[in-house]
mmCIF file of the C-alpha atoms, coordinates in Angstrom:
data_MODEL
# 
_entry.id   MODEL 
# 
loop_
_atom_site.group_PDB 
_atom_site.id 
_atom_site.type_symbol 
_atom_site.label_atom_id 
_atom_site.label_alt_id 
_atom_site.label_comp_id 
_atom_site.label_asym_id 
_atom_site.label_entity_id 
_atom_site.label_seq_id 
_atom_site.pdbx_PDB_ins_code 
_atom_site.Cartn_x 
_atom_site.Cartn_y 
_atom_site.Cartn_z 
_atom_site.occupancy 
_atom_site.B_iso_or_equiv 
_atom_site.pdbx_formal_charge 
_atom_site.auth_seq_id 
_atom_site.auth_comp_id 
_atom_site.auth_asym_id 
_atom_site.auth_atom_id 
_atom_site.pdbx_PDB_model_num 
ATOM 1   C CA . LYS A 1 1   ? 17.168 -42.554 23.613 1.00 0.00 ? 1   LYS A CA 1 
ATOM 2   C CA . ARG A 1 2   ? 15.048 -45.064 21.671 1.00 0.00 ? 2   ARG A CA 1 
ATOM 3   C CA . HIS A 1 3   ? 12.452 -45.009 24.440 1.00 0.00 ? 3   HIS A CA 1 
ATOM 4   C CA . THR A 1 4   ? 12.282 -41.197 24.231 1.00 0.00 ? 4   THR A CA 1 
ATOM 5   C CA . MET A 1 5   ? 11.876 -41.307 20.453 1.00 0.00 ? 5   MET A CA 1 
ATOM 6   C CA . LYS A 1 6   ? 9.081  -43.885 20.681 1.00 0.00 ? 6   LYS A CA 1 
ATOM 7   C CA . ARG A 1 7   ? 7.337  -41.922 23.400 1.00 0.00 ? 7   ARG A CA 1 
ATOM 8   C CA . HIS A 1 8   ? 7.258  -38.860 21.135 1.00 0.00 ? 8   HIS A CA 1 
ATOM 9   C CA . GLY A 1 9   ? 5.873  -40.860 18.205 1.00 0.00 ? 9   GLY A CA 1 
ATOM 10  C CA . ILE A 1 10  ? 9.120  -40.823 16.251 1.00 0.00 ? 10  ILE A CA 1 
ATOM 11  C CA . SER A 1 11  ? 10.157 -44.049 14.540 1.00 0.00 ? 11  SER A CA 1 
ATOM 12  C CA . HIS A 1 12  ? 13.757 -45.220 14.594 1.00 0.00 ? 12  HIS A CA 1 
ATOM 13  C CA . GLY A 1 13  ? 15.899 -42.870 12.606 1.00 0.00 ? 13  GLY A CA 1 
ATOM 14  C CA . VAL A 1 14  ? 17.598 -39.509 12.672 1.00 0.00 ? 14  VAL A CA 1 
ATOM 15  C CA . SER A 1 15  ? 15.846 -36.196 13.146 1.00 0.00 ? 15  SER A CA 1 
ATOM 16  C CA . ALA A 1 16  ? 18.478 -33.618 12.322 1.00 0.00 ? 16  ALA A CA 1 
ATOM 17  C CA . LEU A 1 17  ? 18.733 -29.942 13.159 1.00 0.00 ? 17  LEU A CA 1 
ATOM 18  C CA . LEU A 1 18  ? 21.111 -27.951 10.952 1.00 0.00 ? 18  LEU A CA 1 
ATOM 19  C CA . ILE A 1 19  ? 22.362 -24.667 12.380 1.00 0.00 ? 19  ILE A CA 1 
ATOM 20  C CA . GLY A 1 20  ? 24.319 -22.148 10.351 1.00 0.00 ? 20  GLY A CA 1 
ATOM 21  C CA . GLY A 1 21  ? 26.990 -19.839 11.679 1.00 0.00 ? 21  GLY A CA 1 
ATOM 22  C CA . GLN A 1 22  ? 27.354 -16.106 11.096 1.00 0.00 ? 22  GLN A CA 1 
ATOM 23  C CA . GLY A 1 23  ? 30.953 -15.782 12.228 1.00 0.00 ? 23  GLY A CA 1 
ATOM 24  C CA . THR A 1 24  ? 33.459 -17.257 14.644 1.00 0.00 ? 24  THR A CA 1 
ATOM 25  C CA . TYR A 1 25  ? 33.552 -17.124 18.430 1.00 0.00 ? 25  TYR A CA 1 
ATOM 26  C CA . GLN A 1 26  ? 36.605 -17.429 20.659 1.00 0.00 ? 26  GLN A CA 1 
ATOM 27  C CA . ASP A 1 27  ? 37.231 -16.349 24.255 1.00 0.00 ? 27  ASP A CA 1 
ATOM 28  C CA . GLY A 1 28  ? 34.231 -14.018 24.408 1.00 0.00 ? 28  GLY A CA 1 
ATOM 29  C CA . GLU A 1 29  ? 34.896 -12.326 21.062 1.00 0.00 ? 29  GLU A CA 1 
ATOM 30  C CA . TYR A 1 30  ? 32.609 -12.746 18.057 1.00 0.00 ? 30  TYR A CA 1 
ATOM 31  C CA . PHE A 1 31  ? 34.311 -12.210 14.693 1.00 0.00 ? 31  PHE A CA 1 
ATOM 32  C CA . THR A 1 32  ? 31.837 -11.361 11.936 1.00 0.00 ? 32  THR A CA 1 
ATOM 33  C CA . GLU A 1 33  ? 31.137 -8.840  9.218  1.00 0.00 ? 33  GLU A CA 1 
ATOM 34  C CA . TRP A 1 34  ? 27.655 -8.280  10.734 1.00 0.00 ? 34  TRP A CA 1 
ATOM 35  C CA . PRO A 1 35  ? 27.053 -6.164  13.858 1.00 0.00 ? 35  PRO A CA 1 
ATOM 36  C CA . ASP A 1 36  ? 24.423 -8.469  15.415 1.00 0.00 ? 36  ASP A CA 1 
ATOM 37  C CA . ARG A 1 37  ? 26.810 -10.299 17.742 1.00 0.00 ? 37  ARG A CA 1 
ATOM 38  C CA . ASP A 1 38  ? 24.332 -10.358 20.629 1.00 0.00 ? 38  ASP A CA 1 
ATOM 39  C CA . SER A 1 39  ? 21.650 -12.033 18.521 1.00 0.00 ? 39  SER A CA 1 
ATOM 40  C CA . SER A 1 40  ? 24.180 -14.564 17.204 1.00 0.00 ? 40  SER A CA 1 
ATOM 41  C CA . VAL A 1 41  ? 25.240 -15.696 20.674 1.00 0.00 ? 41  VAL A CA 1 
ATOM 42  C CA . LEU A 1 42  ? 21.646 -15.900 21.910 1.00 0.00 ? 42  LEU A CA 1 
ATOM 43  C CA . HIS A 1 43  ? 20.679 -17.852 18.775 1.00 0.00 ? 43  HIS A CA 1 
ATOM 44  C CA . ALA A 1 44  ? 23.364 -20.413 19.598 1.00 0.00 ? 44  ALA A CA 1 
ATOM 45  C CA . ALA A 1 45  ? 22.379 -20.570 23.282 1.00 0.00 ? 45  ALA A CA 1 
ATOM 46  C CA . ASN A 1 46  ? 18.744 -21.167 22.293 1.00 0.00 ? 46  ASN A CA 1 
ATOM 47  C CA . THR A 1 47  ? 19.624 -24.285 20.263 1.00 0.00 ? 47  THR A CA 1 
ATOM 48  C CA . ARG A 1 48  ? 19.130 -26.609 23.224 1.00 0.00 ? 48  ARG A CA 1 
ATOM 49  C CA . ARG A 1 49  ? 15.495 -25.453 23.562 1.00 0.00 ? 49  ARG A CA 1 
ATOM 50  C CA . VAL A 1 50  ? 14.838 -25.989 19.828 1.00 0.00 ? 50  VAL A CA 1 
ATOM 51  C CA . VAL A 1 51  ? 16.402 -29.469 20.019 1.00 0.00 ? 51  VAL A CA 1 
ATOM 52  C CA . THR A 1 52  ? 14.239 -30.402 23.003 1.00 0.00 ? 52  THR A CA 1 
ATOM 53  C CA . GLU A 1 53  ? 10.989 -29.003 21.610 1.00 0.00 ? 53  GLU A CA 1 
ATOM 54  C CA . GLY A 1 54  ? 11.545 -30.584 18.186 1.00 0.00 ? 54  GLY A CA 1 
ATOM 55  C CA . CYS A 1 55  ? 12.792 -33.921 19.551 1.00 0.00 ? 55  CYS A CA 1 
ATOM 56  C CA . TYR A 1 56  ? 15.883 -33.757 17.354 1.00 0.00 ? 56  TYR A CA 1 
ATOM 57  C CA . THR A 1 57  ? 18.440 -36.525 17.724 1.00 0.00 ? 57  THR A CA 1 
ATOM 58  C CA . HIS A 1 58  ? 21.356 -34.797 15.979 1.00 0.00 ? 58  HIS A CA 1 
ATOM 59  C CA . VAL A 1 59  ? 22.663 -31.273 15.544 1.00 0.00 ? 59  VAL A CA 1 
ATOM 60  C CA . ILE A 1 60  ? 24.831 -30.406 12.570 1.00 0.00 ? 60  ILE A CA 1 
ATOM 61  C CA . CYS A 1 61  ? 26.813 -27.202 13.085 1.00 0.00 ? 61  CYS A CA 1 
ATOM 62  C CA . CYS A 1 62  ? 27.587 -25.631 9.719  1.00 0.00 ? 62  CYS A CA 1 
ATOM 63  C CA . GLY A 1 63  ? 30.120 -23.061 8.632  1.00 0.00 ? 63  GLY A CA 1 
ATOM 64  C CA . GLY A 1 64  ? 33.610 -22.908 7.256  1.00 0.00 ? 64  GLY A CA 1 
ATOM 65  C CA . PHE A 1 65  ? 36.727 -20.888 7.991  1.00 0.00 ? 65  PHE A CA 1 
ATOM 66  C CA . THR A 1 66  ? 35.515 -17.393 7.123  1.00 0.00 ? 66  THR A CA 1 
ATOM 67  C CA . GLN A 1 67  ? 37.136 -14.852 9.436  1.00 0.00 ? 67  GLN A CA 1 
ATOM 68  C CA . LYS A 1 68  ? 40.599 -13.343 9.019  1.00 0.00 ? 68  LYS A CA 1 
ATOM 69  C CA . GLY A 1 69  ? 40.818 -12.741 12.771 1.00 0.00 ? 69  GLY A CA 1 
ATOM 70  C CA . THR A 1 70  ? 40.430 -16.479 13.464 1.00 0.00 ? 70  THR A CA 1 
ATOM 71  C CA . PRO A 1 71  ? 41.798 -18.317 10.408 1.00 0.00 ? 71  PRO A CA 1 
ATOM 72  C CA . HIS A 1 72  ? 42.175 -21.566 12.393 1.00 0.00 ? 72  HIS A CA 1 
ATOM 73  C CA . LEU A 1 73  ? 38.555 -21.551 13.662 1.00 0.00 ? 73  LEU A CA 1 
ATOM 74  C CA . SER A 1 74  ? 35.441 -22.563 11.734 1.00 0.00 ? 74  SER A CA 1 
ATOM 75  C CA . GLU A 1 75  ? 31.967 -21.156 12.203 1.00 0.00 ? 75  GLU A CA 1 
ATOM 76  C CA . ALA A 1 76  ? 30.826 -24.724 12.929 1.00 0.00 ? 76  ALA A CA 1 
ATOM 77  C CA . SER A 1 77  ? 33.262 -25.293 15.795 1.00 0.00 ? 77  SER A CA 1 
ATOM 78  C CA . SER A 1 78  ? 32.467 -21.829 17.146 1.00 0.00 ? 78  SER A CA 1 
ATOM 79  C CA . PHE A 1 79  ? 29.076 -23.172 18.211 1.00 0.00 ? 79  PHE A CA 1 
ATOM 80  C CA . LEU A 1 80  ? 30.925 -25.541 20.544 1.00 0.00 ? 80  LEU A CA 1 
ATOM 81  C CA . ASN A 1 81  ? 32.810 -22.575 22.017 1.00 0.00 ? 81  ASN A CA 1 
ATOM 82  C CA . MET A 1 82  ? 29.596 -20.591 22.566 1.00 0.00 ? 82  MET A CA 1 
ATOM 83  C CA . TRP A 1 83  ? 27.759 -23.571 24.073 1.00 0.00 ? 83  TRP A CA 1 
ATOM 84  C CA . ASP A 1 84  ? 30.641 -24.352 26.416 1.00 0.00 ? 84  ASP A CA 1 
ATOM 85  C CA . GLU A 1 85  ? 30.861 -20.754 27.592 1.00 0.00 ? 85  GLU A CA 1 
ATOM 86  C CA . THR A 1 86  ? 27.087 -20.375 28.054 1.00 0.00 ? 86  THR A CA 1 
ATOM 87  C CA . GLN A 1 87  ? 26.658 -23.951 29.359 1.00 0.00 ? 87  GLN A CA 1 
ATOM 88  C CA . THR A 1 88  ? 23.914 -24.584 26.797 1.00 0.00 ? 88  THR A CA 1 
ATOM 89  C CA . ARG A 1 89  ? 25.341 -27.424 24.687 1.00 0.00 ? 89  ARG A CA 1 
ATOM 90  C CA . PRO A 1 90  ? 22.504 -29.614 23.350 1.00 0.00 ? 90  PRO A CA 1 
ATOM 91  C CA . VAL A 1 91  ? 22.536 -33.129 24.768 1.00 0.00 ? 91  VAL A CA 1 
ATOM 92  C CA . VAL A 1 92  ? 22.452 -34.963 21.415 1.00 0.00 ? 92  VAL A CA 1 
ATOM 93  C CA . GLN A 1 93  ? 24.988 -36.138 18.868 1.00 0.00 ? 93  GLN A CA 1 
ATOM 94  C CA . ILE A 1 94  ? 26.775 -33.154 17.315 1.00 0.00 ? 94  ILE A CA 1 
ATOM 95  C CA . THR A 1 95  ? 28.362 -33.206 13.862 1.00 0.00 ? 95  THR A CA 1 
ATOM 96  C CA . LEU A 1 96  ? 30.513 -30.472 12.338 1.00 0.00 ? 96  LEU A CA 1 
ATOM 97  C CA . ASP A 1 97  ? 30.343 -29.322 8.716  1.00 0.00 ? 97  ASP A CA 1 
ATOM 98  C CA . GLU A 1 98  ? 33.380 -27.065 8.392  1.00 0.00 ? 98  GLU A CA 1 
ATOM 99  C CA . VAL A 1 99  ? 33.238 -26.496 4.633  1.00 0.00 ? 99  VAL A CA 1 
ATOM 100 C CA . SER A 1 100 ? 29.963 -24.690 3.902  1.00 0.00 ? 100 SER A CA 1 
ATOM 101 C CA . LEU A 1 101 ? 30.113 -20.975 3.195  1.00 0.00 ? 101 LEU A CA 1 
ATOM 102 C CA . ASP A 1 102 ? 26.439 -19.993 2.802  1.00 0.00 ? 102 ASP A CA 1 
ATOM 103 C CA . SER A 1 103 ? 22.944 -21.086 3.805  1.00 0.00 ? 103 SER A CA 1 
ATOM 104 C CA . THR A 1 104 ? 22.357 -23.407 0.862  1.00 0.00 ? 104 THR A CA 1 
ATOM 105 C CA . GLU A 1 105 ? 25.731 -25.084 1.329  1.00 0.00 ? 105 GLU A CA 1 
ATOM 106 C CA . ASN A 1 106 ? 24.832 -25.532 5.015  1.00 0.00 ? 106 ASN A CA 1 
ATOM 107 C CA . VAL A 1 107 ? 21.998 -27.837 3.950  1.00 0.00 ? 107 VAL A CA 1 
ATOM 108 C CA . VAL A 1 108 ? 23.899 -29.770 1.289  1.00 0.00 ? 108 VAL A CA 1 
ATOM 109 C CA . PHE A 1 109 ? 27.227 -30.151 3.077  1.00 0.00 ? 109 PHE A CA 1 
ATOM 110 C CA . GLY A 1 110 ? 25.578 -30.479 6.497  1.00 0.00 ? 110 GLY A CA 1 
ATOM 111 C CA . LEU A 1 111 ? 23.545 -33.453 5.297  1.00 0.00 ? 111 LEU A CA 1 
ATOM 112 C CA . MET A 1 112 ? 26.650 -34.948 3.703  1.00 0.00 ? 112 MET A CA 1 
ATOM 113 C CA . ALA A 1 113 ? 28.515 -34.641 7.028  1.00 0.00 ? 113 ALA A CA 1 
ATOM 114 C CA . LEU A 1 114 ? 25.591 -36.268 8.831  1.00 0.00 ? 114 LEU A CA 1 
ATOM 115 C CA . ARG A 1 115 ? 25.430 -39.141 6.324  1.00 0.00 ? 115 ARG A CA 1 
ATOM 116 C CA . ARG A 1 116 ? 29.145 -39.851 6.936  1.00 0.00 ? 116 ARG A CA 1 
ATOM 117 C CA . GLU A 1 117 ? 28.389 -40.141 10.675 1.00 0.00 ? 117 GLU A CA 1 
ATOM 118 C CA . VAL A 1 118 ? 25.240 -42.256 10.334 1.00 0.00 ? 118 VAL A CA 1 
ATOM 119 C CA . PRO A 1 119 ? 25.521 -44.071 6.988  1.00 0.00 ? 119 PRO A CA 1 
ATOM 120 C CA . GLU A 1 120 ? 22.893 -46.751 7.633  1.00 0.00 ? 120 GLU A CA 1 
ATOM 121 C CA . ILE A 1 121 ? 20.275 -44.899 9.690  1.00 0.00 ? 121 ILE A CA 1 
ATOM 122 C CA . PRO A 1 122 ? 17.292 -43.354 7.885  1.00 0.00 ? 122 PRO A CA 1 
ATOM 123 C CA . ILE A 1 123 ? 17.037 -39.574 8.054  1.00 0.00 ? 123 ILE A CA 1 
ATOM 124 C CA . LEU A 1 124 ? 13.431 -38.834 8.994  1.00 0.00 ? 124 LEU A CA 1 
ATOM 125 C CA . ARG A 1 125 ? 13.227 -35.081 9.530  1.00 0.00 ? 125 ARG A CA 1 
ATOM 126 C CA . VAL A 1 126 ? 15.603 -32.292 8.621  1.00 0.00 ? 126 VAL A CA 1 
ATOM 127 C CA . ALA A 1 127 ? 15.219 -28.855 10.136 1.00 0.00 ? 127 ALA A CA 1 
ATOM 128 C CA . TYR A 1 128 ? 17.180 -25.688 9.637  1.00 0.00 ? 128 TYR A CA 1 
ATOM 129 C CA . TYR A 1 129 ? 17.586 -23.341 12.590 1.00 0.00 ? 129 TYR A CA 1 
ATOM 130 C CA . SER A 1 130 ? 18.471 -19.875 11.371 1.00 0.00 ? 130 SER A CA 1 
ATOM 131 C CA . LEU A 1 131 ? 19.360 -16.749 13.228 1.00 0.00 ? 131 LEU A CA 1 
ATOM 132 C CA . TRP A 1 132 ? 16.976 -14.882 10.892 1.00 0.00 ? 132 TRP A CA 1 
ATOM 133 C CA . GLN A 1 133 ? 13.354 -15.515 9.928  1.00 0.00 ? 133 GLN A CA 1 
ATOM 134 C CA . PHE A 1 134 ? 13.926 -13.873 6.522  1.00 0.00 ? 134 PHE A CA 1 
ATOM 135 C CA . LYS A 1 135 ? 15.962 -16.921 5.432  1.00 0.00 ? 135 LYS A CA 1 
ATOM 136 C CA . LYS A 1 136 ? 12.869 -19.149 5.425  1.00 0.00 ? 136 LYS A CA 1 
ATOM 137 C CA . ALA A 1 137 ? 12.042 -18.693 1.720  1.00 0.00 ? 137 ALA A CA 1 
ATOM 138 C CA . ARG A 1 138 ? 15.652 -19.477 0.779  1.00 0.00 ? 138 ARG A CA 1 
ATOM 139 C CA . MET A 1 139 ? 15.731 -22.624 2.892  1.00 0.00 ? 139 MET A CA 1 
ATOM 140 C CA . VAL A 1 140 ? 12.307 -23.879 1.774  1.00 0.00 ? 140 VAL A CA 1 
ATOM 141 C CA . GLY A 1 141 ? 13.384 -23.366 -1.845 1.00 0.00 ? 141 GLY A CA 1 
ATOM 142 C CA . CYS A 1 142 ? 16.594 -25.292 -1.225 1.00 0.00 ? 142 CYS A CA 1 
ATOM 143 C CA . ALA A 1 143 ? 14.673 -28.202 0.310  1.00 0.00 ? 143 ALA A CA 1 
ATOM 144 C CA . ARG A 1 144 ? 12.264 -28.202 -2.638 1.00 0.00 ? 144 ARG A CA 1 
ATOM 145 C CA . ASP A 1 145 ? 15.146 -28.214 -5.128 1.00 0.00 ? 145 ASP A CA 1 
ATOM 146 C CA . LEU A 1 146 ? 16.716 -31.158 -3.290 1.00 0.00 ? 146 LEU A CA 1 
ATOM 147 C CA . GLY A 1 147 ? 13.398 -33.024 -3.289 1.00 0.00 ? 147 GLY A CA 1 
ATOM 148 C CA . ILE A 1 148 ? 13.261 -33.247 0.509  1.00 0.00 ? 148 ILE A CA 1 
ATOM 149 C CA . ASP A 1 149 ? 10.740 -30.485 1.226  1.00 0.00 ? 149 ASP A CA 1 
ATOM 150 C CA . ARG A 1 150 ? 8.077  -32.790 2.710  1.00 0.00 ? 150 ARG A CA 1 
ATOM 151 C CA . ARG A 1 151 ? 10.448 -33.780 5.516  1.00 0.00 ? 151 ARG A CA 1 
ATOM 152 C CA . CYS A 1 152 ? 12.017 -30.360 6.073  1.00 0.00 ? 152 CYS A CA 1 
ATOM 153 C CA . TYR A 1 153 ? 11.178 -27.802 8.739  1.00 0.00 ? 153 TYR A CA 1 
ATOM 154 C CA . PHE A 1 154 ? 12.380 -24.324 9.574  1.00 0.00 ? 154 PHE A CA 1 
ATOM 155 C CA . HIS A 1 155 ? 13.050 -22.557 12.873 1.00 0.00 ? 155 HIS A CA 1 
ATOM 156 C CA . ALA A 1 156 ? 14.312 -19.016 13.353 1.00 0.00 ? 156 ALA A CA 1 
ATOM 157 C CA . TYR A 1 157 ? 15.541 -17.121 16.363 1.00 0.00 ? 157 TYR A CA 1 
ATOM 158 C CA . ALA A 1 158 ? 14.640 -13.555 15.367 1.00 0.00 ? 158 ALA A CA 1 
ATOM 159 C CA . ASP A 1 159 ? 12.941 -11.488 12.706 1.00 0.00 ? 159 ASP A CA 1 
ATOM 160 C CA . HIS A 1 160 ? 14.275 -8.464  10.853 1.00 0.00 ? 160 HIS A CA 1 
ATOM 161 C CA . THR A 1 161 ? 13.154 -5.998  13.532 1.00 0.00 ? 161 THR A CA 1 
ATOM 162 C CA . VAL A 1 162 ? 16.082 -6.931  15.786 1.00 0.00 ? 162 VAL A CA 1 
ATOM 163 C CA . ALA A 1 163 ? 18.640 -6.944  12.967 1.00 0.00 ? 163 ALA A CA 1 
ATOM 164 C CA . TRP A 1 164 ? 20.973 -3.996  12.772 1.00 0.00 ? 164 TRP A CA 1 
ATOM 165 C CA . ALA A 1 165 ? 20.080 -3.668  9.078  1.00 0.00 ? 165 ALA A CA 1 
ATOM 166 C CA . HIS A 1 166 ? 16.286 -3.699  9.772  1.00 0.00 ? 166 HIS A CA 1 
ATOM 167 C CA . GLU A 1 167 ? 14.664 -3.182  6.340  1.00 0.00 ? 167 GLU A CA 1 
ATOM 168 C CA . LYS A 1 168 ? 17.579 -4.683  4.395  1.00 0.00 ? 168 LYS A CA 1 
ATOM 169 C CA . ALA A 1 169 ? 17.225 -7.762  6.579  1.00 0.00 ? 169 ALA A CA 1 
ATOM 170 C CA . ARG A 1 170 ? 13.462 -7.857  5.999  1.00 0.00 ? 170 ARG A CA 1 
ATOM 171 C CA . ILE A 1 171 ? 13.984 -8.258  2.252  1.00 0.00 ? 171 ILE A CA 1 
ATOM 172 C CA . GLY A 1 172 ? 16.804 -10.733 2.823  1.00 0.00 ? 172 GLY A CA 1 
# 
């Protein structure tokens, strides 16, 4: 892995990709208050491509226990279920943040979970991979407020045009 990082011009350290859940996934069923289940599963399956293209060394899956239909299952661990079913699990270290309940908490608690796993290794880049493009302003603002905006990046799977809520999604 060090050879790969050097080859891509990345110094020794962690380049982390945070990914936030929208619900829970178990045995082919997606439990969420939003109707965009198809986009959510494809967002998760696309993570491997984002990891490869961005040369990320770690993925932090974020999301707490939010769904009444699956009280024992976190949004974070649901990514593992989706990746196993779709055979698209990223081939990097994966960390779970099972306490965050919104996008901003995904960043804060996700980074805390990562720091517990790699306490001595510098964190070089932090990226957030969202299902929705409209979350960019929120995530950039969060990074700025945390003072880490110069090392933060944003990826999104889809824009508001594919969201069930269309215009409501466009304005976030």
